[in-house]
Short mmCIF file of C-alpha atoms and ligand atoms in Angstrom, two decimals:
data_model
loop_
_atom_site.label_atom_id
_atom_site.label_comp_id
_atom_site.label_asym_id
_atom_site.label_seq_id
_atom_site.Cartn_x
_atom_site.Cartn_y
_atom_site.Cartn_z
CA MET L 117 0.00 0.00 0.00
CA ALA L 118 1.34 3.39 -0.98
CA ARG L 119 0.41 6.34 1.16
CA LEU L 120 0.33 9.95 0.08
CA THR L 121 3.44 11.42 1.70
CA PRO L 122 4.07 15.10 2.45
CA ARG L 123 6.92 14.89 -0.07
CA ALA L 124 4.54 13.77 -2.77
CA LEU L 125 2.26 16.66 -1.93
CA SER L 126 5.01 19.17 -2.16
CA ILE L 127 6.13 17.83 -5.52
CA ALA L 128 2.55 18.02 -6.67
CA ALA L 129 2.32 21.62 -5.51
CA ILE L 130 5.51 22.52 -7.36
CA VAL L 131 4.34 20.80 -10.52
CA ALA L 132 0.99 22.53 -10.25
CA ALA L 133 2.64 25.90 -9.70
CA ALA L 134 4.60 25.32 -12.88
CA GLY L 135 1.26 24.81 -14.64
CA LEU L 136 2.30 21.41 -15.96
CA LEU L 137 -0.17 19.15 -14.21
CA THR L 138 -3.01 19.44 -11.76
CA PRO L 139 -1.84 18.84 -8.19
CA LEU L 140 -3.89 15.69 -7.81
CA SER L 141 -2.73 13.83 -10.85
CA ALA L 142 0.89 14.25 -9.83
CA ALA L 143 0.10 13.36 -6.25
CA GLN L 144 -1.92 10.41 -7.39
CA ALA L 145 0.80 9.13 -9.64
CA LYS L 146 3.27 9.46 -6.79
CA ALA L 147 0.91 7.78 -4.32
CA GLY L 148 0.13 4.90 -6.62
CA PHE L 149 -3.45 5.68 -7.60
CA THR L 150 -4.22 3.12 -10.30
CA PRO L 151 -7.26 1.95 -12.28
CA GLY L 152 -9.46 -0.78 -10.80
CA ALA L 153 -9.38 -4.08 -12.70
CA PRO L 154 -12.04 -4.49 -15.42
CA GLY L 155 -12.96 -7.98 -14.13
CA ALA L 156 -13.35 -9.68 -10.77
CA GLY L 157 -11.20 -12.65 -11.68
CA ASP L 158 -13.81 -15.33 -12.39
CA PRO L 159 -12.17 -17.62 -14.95
CA TYR L 160 -15.51 -18.50 -16.57
CA PHE L 161 -16.61 -14.87 -16.94
CA PRO L 162 -13.53 -12.64 -17.03
CA ASP L 163 -15.51 -9.45 -17.84
CA MET L 164 -17.95 -9.85 -14.98
CA GLY L 165 -17.37 -7.74 -11.91
CA ASN L 166 -14.58 -5.25 -11.41
CA GLY L 167 -11.71 -4.60 -9.05
CA GLY L 168 -10.73 -1.76 -6.75
CA TYR L 169 -13.91 -1.25 -4.77
CA ASP L 170 -16.59 -3.00 -2.77
CA ALA L 171 -20.19 -2.05 -3.63
CA ARG L 172 -22.25 -1.75 -0.43
CA HIS L 173 -25.65 -0.51 -1.53
CA TYR L 174 -27.57 0.08 -4.75
CA SER L 175 -30.43 2.53 -4.89
CA LEU L 176 -32.23 1.94 -8.18
CA SER L 177 -34.92 4.30 -9.49
CA LEU L 178 -36.64 3.27 -12.70
CA ALA L 179 -39.57 4.63 -14.63
CA TYR L 180 -41.02 2.00 -16.96
CA ASP L 181 -42.89 2.97 -20.12
CA ALA L 182 -45.34 0.21 -21.04
CA GLY L 183 -45.68 1.54 -24.57
CA THR L 184 -42.06 1.77 -25.65
CA LYS L 185 -40.80 -0.79 -23.04
CA ALA L 186 -38.05 1.71 -22.21
CA ILE L 187 -36.73 2.57 -18.78
CA ASP L 188 -35.59 5.97 -17.62
CA ALA L 189 -33.37 5.30 -14.67
CA GLU L 190 -30.97 6.50 -12.05
CA ALA L 191 -28.69 4.24 -10.04
CA ARG L 192 -26.84 5.38 -6.94
CA ILE L 193 -24.11 2.98 -5.88
CA SER L 194 -22.48 3.37 -2.47
CA ALA L 195 -19.06 1.74 -2.39
CA THR L 196 -15.74 1.62 -0.58
CA ALA L 197 -12.42 1.85 -2.41
CA THR L 198 -10.23 -1.21 -1.80
CA GLN L 199 -7.19 0.39 -3.44
CA ASN L 200 -6.08 3.91 -4.27
CA LEU L 201 -8.32 4.31 -7.32
CA SER L 202 -7.65 6.61 -10.25
CA ARG L 203 -10.65 5.18 -12.12
CA PHE L 204 -12.97 2.19 -11.89
CA ASP L 205 -15.49 0.22 -13.93
CA LEU L 206 -19.10 -0.77 -13.54
CA ASP L 207 -20.65 -3.45 -15.74
CA LEU L 208 -23.31 -2.32 -18.18
CA LEU L 209 -24.50 -4.38 -21.15
CA GLY L 210 -26.46 -3.62 -24.25
CA PRO L 211 -28.07 -0.56 -25.77
CA LEU L 212 -28.81 1.54 -22.66
CA LYS L 213 -27.58 5.12 -23.05
CA VAL L 214 -25.69 6.65 -20.16
CA GLY L 215 -26.57 10.31 -19.65
CA LYS L 216 -24.50 11.49 -16.74
CA VAL L 217 -22.15 10.05 -14.14
CA LYS L 218 -21.30 11.71 -10.85
CA VAL L 219 -18.91 10.59 -8.14
CA ASP L 220 -19.68 12.10 -4.73
CA GLY L 221 -21.88 14.62 -6.51
CA HIS L 222 -19.16 15.78 -8.92
CA THR L 223 -19.48 15.17 -12.64
CA ALA L 224 -17.17 12.35 -13.70
CA LYS L 225 -15.83 11.39 -17.09
CA PHE L 226 -17.04 8.05 -18.44
CA GLU L 227 -16.75 5.84 -21.48
CA ARG L 228 -18.14 2.48 -22.57
CA THR L 229 -15.44 0.00 -23.56
CA GLY L 230 -15.16 -3.70 -24.32
CA ALA L 231 -18.11 -6.01 -23.86
CA GLN L 232 -19.58 -4.50 -20.71
CA GLU L 233 -17.34 -1.90 -19.10
CA LEU L 234 -18.57 1.53 -18.03
CA VAL L 235 -15.24 3.17 -17.22
CA ILE L 236 -15.58 6.03 -14.75
CA THR L 237 -12.86 8.55 -14.01
CA PRO L 238 -13.69 10.66 -10.96
CA PRO L 239 -12.31 14.21 -10.83
CA HIS L 240 -10.19 13.20 -7.84
CA GLY L 241 -8.58 9.88 -7.00
CA LEU L 242 -10.32 7.75 -4.38
CA ARG L 243 -8.12 6.74 -1.48
CA LYS L 244 -8.19 3.12 -0.28
CA GLY L 245 -10.78 2.68 2.47
CA ARG L 246 -12.78 5.73 1.45
CA SER L 247 -16.54 5.50 0.94
CA PHE L 248 -17.97 7.10 -2.16
CA THR L 249 -21.17 7.28 -4.15
CA VAL L 250 -21.65 6.95 -7.89
CA ASP L 251 -24.77 8.31 -9.58
CA VAL L 252 -25.50 7.06 -13.08
CA THR L 253 -28.45 8.27 -15.14
CA TYR L 254 -29.34 6.06 -18.06
CA SER L 255 -32.23 5.15 -20.32
CA GLY L 256 -33.35 2.96 -23.18
CA VAL L 257 -34.91 -0.42 -23.82
CA PRO L 258 -32.89 -3.05 -21.94
CA GLN L 259 -31.96 -5.99 -24.11
CA MET L 260 -31.95 -9.48 -22.64
CA ILE L 261 -29.05 -11.86 -23.19
CA ASN L 262 -29.53 -15.01 -25.23
CA ASP L 263 -26.36 -16.99 -24.59
CA LYS L 264 -25.78 -20.03 -26.82
CA ALA L 265 -24.90 -22.28 -23.89
CA LEU L 266 -26.67 -20.64 -20.96
CA GLY L 267 -29.91 -19.36 -22.43
CA ILE L 268 -31.91 -16.25 -21.69
CA SER L 269 -31.24 -13.84 -18.86
CA GLY L 270 -31.40 -10.18 -17.93
CA TRP L 271 -34.33 -7.83 -18.36
CA ILE L 272 -36.95 -10.01 -20.06
CA GLN L 273 -40.19 -8.73 -21.52
CA THR L 274 -43.27 -10.69 -20.49
CA HIS L 275 -46.73 -10.60 -22.03
CA ASP L 276 -47.71 -7.58 -19.90
CA GLY L 277 -44.51 -6.17 -18.42
CA ALA L 278 -41.01 -7.36 -17.60
CA VAL L 279 -39.07 -9.57 -15.23
CA ALA L 280 -35.36 -9.42 -14.40
CA LEU L 281 -33.72 -12.86 -14.12
CA SER L 282 -29.96 -12.56 -14.09
CA GLN L 283 -28.16 -15.84 -13.50
CA PRO L 284 -25.31 -15.97 -14.19
CA PHE L 285 -25.20 -12.55 -15.85
CA GLY L 286 -28.02 -10.25 -16.86
CA SER L 287 -28.16 -7.66 -14.10
CA ALA L 288 -25.89 -5.49 -16.23
CA THR L 289 -28.61 -5.40 -18.93
CA TRP L 290 -30.70 -3.12 -16.71
CA TYR L 291 -28.45 -1.40 -14.16
CA PRO L 292 -24.78 -0.50 -13.77
CA VAL L 293 -23.37 -3.04 -11.36
CA ASN L 294 -20.28 -4.69 -9.99
CA ASP L 295 -21.56 -7.96 -11.39
CA SER L 296 -19.60 -10.41 -9.27
CA THR L 297 -21.12 -13.07 -7.01
CA ALA L 298 -18.45 -12.11 -4.49
CA ASP L 299 -19.59 -8.49 -4.10
CA LYS L 300 -22.95 -8.67 -2.36
CA ALA L 301 -24.81 -5.50 -1.49
CA THR L 302 -28.12 -4.29 -0.11
CA TYR L 303 -30.69 -2.66 -2.37
CA ASP L 304 -33.61 -0.34 -2.55
CA PHE L 305 -35.88 0.02 -5.54
CA THR L 306 -38.13 2.92 -6.56
CA ILE L 307 -40.06 1.83 -9.62
CA THR L 308 -42.68 3.87 -11.43
CA VAL L 309 -45.12 2.15 -13.77
CA PRO L 310 -48.42 3.00 -15.47
CA LYS L 311 -51.31 2.87 -13.00
CA GLY L 312 -52.79 -0.63 -12.88
CA LEU L 313 -49.49 -2.50 -13.10
CA GLN L 314 -47.84 -3.95 -10.01
CA VAL L 315 -44.14 -4.11 -9.12
CA LEU L 316 -42.39 -6.73 -7.04
CA ALA L 317 -38.73 -6.88 -6.10
CA ASN L 318 -36.41 -8.41 -3.51
CA GLY L 319 -36.97 -7.51 0.10
CA GLU L 320 -40.06 -5.89 1.55
CA PRO L 321 -42.48 -3.24 0.25
CA ALA L 322 -41.87 0.27 1.56
CA GLY L 323 -44.82 2.19 0.21
CA THR L 324 -46.81 2.81 -2.94
CA ARG L 325 -47.84 6.20 -4.29
CA THR L 326 -50.11 6.98 -7.23
CA HIS L 327 -49.64 10.28 -9.04
CA GLY L 328 -51.93 10.85 -11.97
CA ALA L 329 -51.39 8.07 -14.49
CA THR L 330 -48.46 6.38 -12.72
CA THR L 331 -47.80 4.46 -9.53
CA THR L 332 -44.46 4.31 -7.76
CA PHE L 333 -43.55 1.22 -5.77
CA ARG L 334 -40.72 1.15 -3.24
CA TRP L 335 -39.02 -2.05 -2.08
CA VAL L 336 -36.14 -2.37 0.38
CA ASP L 337 -33.83 -5.38 0.48
CA LYS L 338 -31.87 -5.24 3.74
CA GLN L 339 -29.80 -8.42 3.48
CA PRO L 340 -26.69 -8.63 1.29
CA THR L 341 -27.71 -9.87 -2.15
CA ALA L 342 -25.62 -11.13 -5.06
CA SER L 343 -26.39 -9.23 -8.26
CA GLU L 344 -27.37 -12.49 -10.03
CA LEU L 345 -30.25 -12.78 -7.52
CA VAL L 346 -31.61 -9.26 -7.86
CA MET L 347 -35.15 -9.26 -9.24
CA VAL L 348 -37.81 -6.84 -10.39
CA ALA L 349 -41.13 -7.99 -11.82
CA ILE L 350 -43.62 -5.64 -13.49
CA GLY L 351 -47.06 -6.75 -14.63
CA HIS L 352 -50.56 -7.65 -13.50
CA PHE L 353 -50.38 -9.78 -10.37
CA ASP L 354 -52.65 -11.07 -7.64
CA VAL L 355 -50.47 -10.32 -4.58
CA LYS L 356 -50.85 -12.03 -1.19
CA ASP L 357 -49.02 -10.64 1.83
CA THR L 358 -49.46 -13.13 4.68
CA ARG L 359 -47.47 -14.96 7.39
CA THR L 360 -46.33 -18.55 7.37
CA PRO L 361 -47.38 -20.71 10.35
CA SER L 362 -43.92 -20.08 11.85
CA GLY L 363 -44.40 -16.30 11.44
CA LEU L 364 -42.36 -15.42 8.34
CA ARG L 365 -43.74 -12.69 6.13
CA ASN L 366 -44.78 -14.36 2.89
CA ILE L 367 -45.40 -12.19 -0.19
CA THR L 368 -46.48 -14.12 -3.25
CA ALA L 369 -47.70 -12.89 -6.60
CA VAL L 370 -49.56 -14.80 -9.26
CA ASP L 371 -49.94 -13.56 -12.80
CA PRO L 372 -53.60 -14.30 -13.62
CA ALA L 373 -52.50 -15.30 -17.14
CA ALA L 374 -50.09 -17.92 -15.75
CA VAL L 375 -52.52 -20.14 -13.86
CA LYS L 376 -55.91 -21.51 -14.66
CA SER L 377 -57.35 -22.21 -11.21
CA ALA L 378 -59.41 -19.57 -9.39
CA THR L 379 -57.74 -20.50 -6.08
CA ALA L 380 -54.19 -20.39 -7.52
CA SER L 381 -53.11 -17.30 -5.60
CA ASP L 382 -54.12 -18.72 -2.20
CA ASP L 383 -52.80 -22.18 -3.10
CA PHE L 384 -49.41 -20.80 -4.18
CA ASN L 385 -49.11 -18.66 -1.04
CA ARG L 386 -49.97 -21.59 1.24
CA ALA L 387 -47.70 -24.05 -0.59
CA THR L 388 -44.79 -21.59 -0.31
CA ALA L 389 -45.45 -21.20 3.42
CA ASP L 390 -45.57 -24.95 4.02
CA ILE L 391 -42.33 -25.62 2.14
CA ILE L 392 -40.33 -22.79 3.73
CA ASP L 393 -41.42 -23.78 7.23
CA TRP L 394 -40.44 -27.39 6.50
CA GLU L 395 -37.07 -26.23 5.16
CA GLN L 396 -36.44 -24.07 8.25
CA LYS L 397 -36.54 -27.29 10.27
CA LEU L 398 -33.96 -28.83 7.92
CA TYR L 399 -31.63 -25.91 7.26
CA GLY L 400 -32.09 -23.60 10.25
CA ARG L 401 -33.45 -20.09 10.57
CA TYR L 402 -34.64 -18.57 7.31
CA PRO L 403 -31.99 -15.97 6.39
CA PHE L 404 -34.06 -13.11 4.92
CA GLY L 405 -36.72 -10.60 5.98
CA SER L 406 -39.50 -12.17 3.97
CA VAL L 407 -40.20 -15.10 1.70
CA GLY L 408 -42.57 -15.59 -1.21
CA GLY L 409 -42.56 -16.22 -4.91
CA ILE L 410 -43.71 -14.92 -8.25
CA ASP L 411 -45.58 -17.10 -10.71
CA VAL L 412 -45.44 -15.38 -14.05
CA LEU L 413 -46.16 -16.08 -17.69
CA ALA L 414 -42.96 -15.23 -19.58
CA PRO L 415 -43.08 -17.13 -22.87
CA ALA L 416 -39.41 -16.42 -23.61
CA VAL L 417 -38.17 -18.04 -20.39
CA GLY L 418 -39.60 -21.33 -19.15
CA TYR L 419 -37.37 -21.74 -16.09
CA SER L 420 -37.47 -20.83 -12.43
CA LEU L 421 -34.86 -18.86 -10.53
CA GLU L 422 -34.05 -18.52 -6.83
CA THR L 423 -34.09 -14.70 -6.84
CA GLN L 424 -33.35 -13.72 -3.25
CA GLY L 425 -36.27 -14.00 -0.87
CA ARG L 426 -38.74 -14.34 -3.70
CA PRO L 427 -38.06 -16.93 -6.42
CA VAL L 428 -39.55 -16.43 -9.86
CA TYR L 429 -41.36 -19.33 -11.51
CA ALA L 430 -41.46 -18.19 -15.13
CA ARG L 431 -43.46 -20.33 -17.48
CA ARG L 432 -44.06 -20.53 -21.21
CA SER L 433 -47.78 -21.29 -20.94
CA ALA L 434 -50.54 -21.31 -18.34
CA GLY L 435 -50.82 -24.31 -16.03
CA ALA L 436 -51.02 -25.42 -12.41
CA ILE L 437 -49.08 -23.69 -9.63
CA PRO L 438 -45.44 -24.86 -9.24
CA SER L 439 -45.07 -28.39 -7.85
CA ALA L 440 -43.92 -28.99 -4.26
CA GLY L 441 -40.64 -30.35 -5.64
CA LEU L 442 -39.98 -27.18 -7.61
CA LEU L 443 -40.86 -25.01 -4.61
CA ALA L 444 -38.54 -27.11 -2.44
CA HIS L 445 -35.76 -26.57 -4.99
CA GLU L 446 -36.04 -22.77 -5.35
CA LEU L 447 -36.75 -22.16 -1.68
CA GLY L 448 -33.92 -24.51 -0.68
CA HIS L 449 -31.67 -22.19 -2.66
CA GLN L 450 -32.41 -19.42 -0.13
CA TRP L 451 -29.85 -21.14 2.12
CA PHE L 452 -27.72 -22.68 -0.66
CA GLY L 453 -26.94 -20.08 -3.31
CA ASP L 454 -28.57 -17.00 -1.81
CA ALA L 455 -27.47 -16.78 1.84
CA VAL L 456 -24.26 -18.62 0.91
CA THR L 457 -23.22 -17.71 -2.62
CA PRO L 458 -20.41 -19.29 -4.66
CA ALA L 459 -17.29 -17.12 -4.70
CA GLN L 460 -16.92 -18.05 -8.36
CA TRP L 461 -19.24 -19.74 -10.82
CA LYS L 462 -17.37 -23.05 -10.85
CA HIS L 463 -18.64 -23.68 -7.31
CA ILE L 464 -22.28 -23.63 -8.42
CA TRP L 465 -22.76 -27.31 -7.49
CA LEU L 466 -22.97 -26.05 -3.90
CA ASN L 467 -26.19 -24.28 -4.99
CA GLU L 468 -27.74 -26.75 -7.37
CA GLY L 469 -26.68 -29.90 -5.54
CA PHE L 470 -28.37 -28.80 -2.33
CA ALA L 471 -31.40 -27.43 -4.18
CA THR L 472 -31.80 -30.76 -5.97
CA TYR L 473 -31.23 -32.61 -2.70
CA SER L 474 -34.01 -30.45 -1.21
CA GLU L 475 -36.33 -32.06 -3.78
CA TRP L 476 -35.07 -35.51 -2.75
CA LEU L 477 -35.55 -34.80 0.94
CA TYR L 478 -39.01 -33.39 0.28
CA SER L 479 -39.95 -36.59 -1.51
CA GLU L 480 -38.43 -38.77 1.22
CA GLN L 481 -40.18 -36.94 4.05
CA HIS L 482 -43.56 -36.64 2.30
CA GLY L 483 -44.29 -40.22 1.34
CA GLY L 484 -42.47 -40.26 -1.99
CA GLN L 485 -39.32 -42.05 -3.06
CA THR L 486 -36.42 -41.94 -0.62
CA ALA L 487 -33.21 -40.08 -1.37
CA GLN L 488 -31.55 -43.50 -1.62
CA GLN L 489 -34.03 -44.62 -4.29
CA LEU L 490 -33.52 -41.38 -6.20
CA PHE L 491 -29.76 -41.81 -5.90
CA ASP L 492 -29.97 -45.41 -7.16
CA GLN L 493 -32.08 -44.38 -10.14
CA ALA L 494 -29.60 -41.70 -11.16
CA TYR L 495 -26.59 -43.94 -10.50
CA ASP L 496 -27.99 -46.75 -12.66
CA SER L 497 -29.53 -44.58 -15.35
CA PRO L 498 -27.93 -44.81 -18.79
CA ASP L 499 -28.85 -41.13 -19.19
CA THR L 500 -26.56 -39.91 -16.41
CA ASP L 501 -23.62 -38.14 -18.00
CA TRP L 502 -20.42 -38.92 -16.06
CA SER L 503 -18.19 -36.65 -18.10
CA GLY L 504 -16.95 -33.40 -16.61
CA LYS L 505 -15.97 -32.47 -13.07
CA VAL L 506 -18.67 -31.38 -10.63
CA ALA L 507 -16.29 -28.91 -8.98
CA ASP L 508 -15.18 -27.38 -12.29
CA PRO L 509 -17.88 -27.95 -14.91
CA GLY L 510 -16.68 -25.29 -17.38
CA ARG L 511 -18.33 -22.03 -18.40
CA ASP L 512 -20.88 -23.56 -20.77
CA HIS L 513 -21.86 -26.36 -18.38
CA ILE L 514 -22.72 -24.60 -15.13
CA PHE L 515 -26.40 -25.50 -15.64
CA ASP L 516 -25.79 -29.05 -16.87
CA ASP L 517 -26.90 -32.18 -15.11
CA LEU L 518 -23.55 -32.59 -13.38
CA THR L 519 -24.07 -29.55 -11.14
CA TYR L 520 -27.60 -30.79 -10.28
CA THR L 521 -28.01 -34.56 -10.20
CA ARG L 522 -24.38 -35.58 -9.77
CA ALA L 523 -23.99 -32.89 -7.13
CA ALA L 524 -27.08 -34.16 -5.28
CA MET L 525 -25.66 -37.69 -5.54
CA THR L 526 -22.44 -36.37 -3.99
CA ILE L 527 -24.41 -34.90 -1.09
CA HIS L 528 -26.17 -38.23 -0.62
CA GLN L 529 -22.80 -39.98 -0.49
CA ILE L 530 -21.69 -37.55 2.24
CA ARG L 531 -24.87 -38.38 4.16
CA LYS L 532 -24.14 -42.09 3.88
CA ALA L 533 -20.53 -41.63 4.93
CA VAL L 534 -21.17 -39.51 8.02
CA GLY L 535 -24.57 -40.88 9.05
CA ASP L 536 -27.93 -39.11 9.32
CA LYS L 537 -27.28 -37.47 12.69
CA ALA L 538 -24.11 -35.67 11.60
CA PHE L 539 -25.49 -34.98 8.13
CA PHE L 540 -28.61 -33.19 9.33
CA GLN L 541 -26.47 -31.11 11.71
CA LEU L 542 -24.07 -30.32 8.86
CA ILE L 543 -26.79 -28.97 6.56
CA LYS L 544 -27.77 -26.49 9.28
CA ALA L 545 -24.21 -25.56 10.25
CA TRP L 546 -22.81 -24.94 6.76
CA PRO L 547 -25.27 -22.23 5.65
CA ALA L 548 -25.09 -20.63 9.11
CA ALA L 549 -21.29 -20.48 8.95
CA HIS L 550 -21.25 -18.52 5.66
CA ARG L 551 -24.59 -16.68 5.87
CA TYR L 552 -24.60 -13.48 3.74
CA GLY L 553 -21.17 -14.36 2.38
CA ASN L 554 -19.48 -16.53 -0.20
CA ALA L 555 -17.93 -19.95 -0.26
CA THR L 556 -15.85 -22.29 -2.38
CA THR L 557 -15.72 -26.04 -2.89
CA ALA L 558 -12.46 -26.22 -0.91
CA GLN L 559 -14.14 -24.44 2.03
CA PHE L 560 -17.07 -26.85 1.91
CA VAL L 561 -14.77 -29.87 1.82
CA SER L 562 -12.72 -28.72 4.80
CA PHE L 563 -15.81 -27.56 6.74
CA THR L 564 -17.48 -30.93 6.21
CA GLU L 565 -14.41 -32.89 7.29
CA HIS L 566 -13.85 -30.75 10.40
CA PHE L 567 -17.50 -30.71 11.36
CA THR L 568 -18.01 -34.46 11.02
CA HIS L 569 -14.48 -35.53 12.10
CA GLU L 570 -14.34 -37.75 9.01
CA ASP L 571 -11.66 -38.04 6.36
CA LEU L 572 -13.71 -37.68 3.19
CA ASP L 573 -10.86 -37.01 0.78
CA LYS L 574 -11.50 -40.13 -1.28
CA LEU L 575 -15.20 -39.36 -1.51
CA PHE L 576 -14.65 -35.77 -2.67
CA GLN L 577 -11.87 -36.83 -5.02
CA ALA L 578 -14.15 -39.35 -6.74
CA TRP L 579 -17.40 -37.39 -6.71
CA VAL L 580 -16.46 -33.74 -7.26
CA TYR L 581 -12.86 -33.44 -8.43
CA SER L 582 -12.76 -36.31 -10.98
CA GLU L 583 -14.57 -37.23 -14.15
CA GLY L 584 -16.23 -40.60 -14.56
CA LYS L 585 -18.63 -42.80 -12.61
CA PRO L 586 -17.37 -43.39 -9.06
CA ALA L 587 -17.46 -46.95 -7.71
CA LEU L 588 -19.72 -47.49 -4.70
ZN1 ZN F 30 -31.52 -24.45 -8.89
#
């Protein structure tokens, strides 16, 4: 770390007096103010995230135009410099136009470079440890991502509005962000839509105000959230704001076009409550301020996502409410993926394995097949693909079967090796140990071995670090 010395200051003053350079640029050069890295170091997604600062809070204000589908927006990002910063990047993807950027209220220079960099040069360098705010005004029609291997994500238009689903990337299609799983932040949302439409987001509602032809919804998300799990949904919804039997606030929303049954909204709210209360017994205290879910018709999507506190079940056509197994999966993610988030994308089996195992445990404890039977089926199935490593699936394979089924099989093998008593303690202790933070495969391996006092090296070597079908 280089500190600004009095000597550097005096040189700067001399240089400035000579009219050659501004005092700060000379001082900064002397004190080692350098640009933040344009990526956060994830080998699968080198452009995602940025270096040099830690984003703490995002305050996102958006006005949505239902006619043009455009947003007119302002993002305020509160951050702390983690190095002496001469400039830094945010991630921003697609056709959105940036109007103005300010750092601590002062107009800053900016340019868009590379695939997704919004490069911001503040008028003064930012000293390591210093808190600062960045205001970005921007507008346009956000464009979703359609990745050849990973499918659709980002700001997605639905039949009557939009929904933001951003795993692994996509948040940068609708707001400037440090788009790294490792830089969690809190959020608040102020979203203005034409009167008659509803808005849901992460966290809890904080007021609604109608002004003429528009309504503004505020939501506040008080627990650290990874950008991939940030969600906004705009459309017509039947919203239920209730409590689960254990007392958790439970806000669900059903798109009337997504479900056929007249009781769907109540059924979905109750099913969510039942599953989350069951999972609290398995995984420990629910980590967020409220739970819920959004059942929405989004013909482009056809998948569900564990957006923090409030998963989105996006479907291509109308049908029944999500199955108990699907609810168990997405709500199980609240502990595995949301409260504890992979430090890099290669560790995603820690999300999907536990979410899939939540389905297995739900089945086992509700009169269905046991986890052992589900394991046996997958182990014997000719369809199980044994190529690739669970702990390092590769960029294009993070959503393949190996991070789901083979990861769940791995978890079942741990259960068999350590016994039910230790296993059911472990699945409470692990998410509690890393709540609101990040974790890696290596941390999970060492935590599991320490916690259970078992040497599981052979098991992990065979099931997560190697290719091929492990012997039993
Ligand atoms: Zn999942």
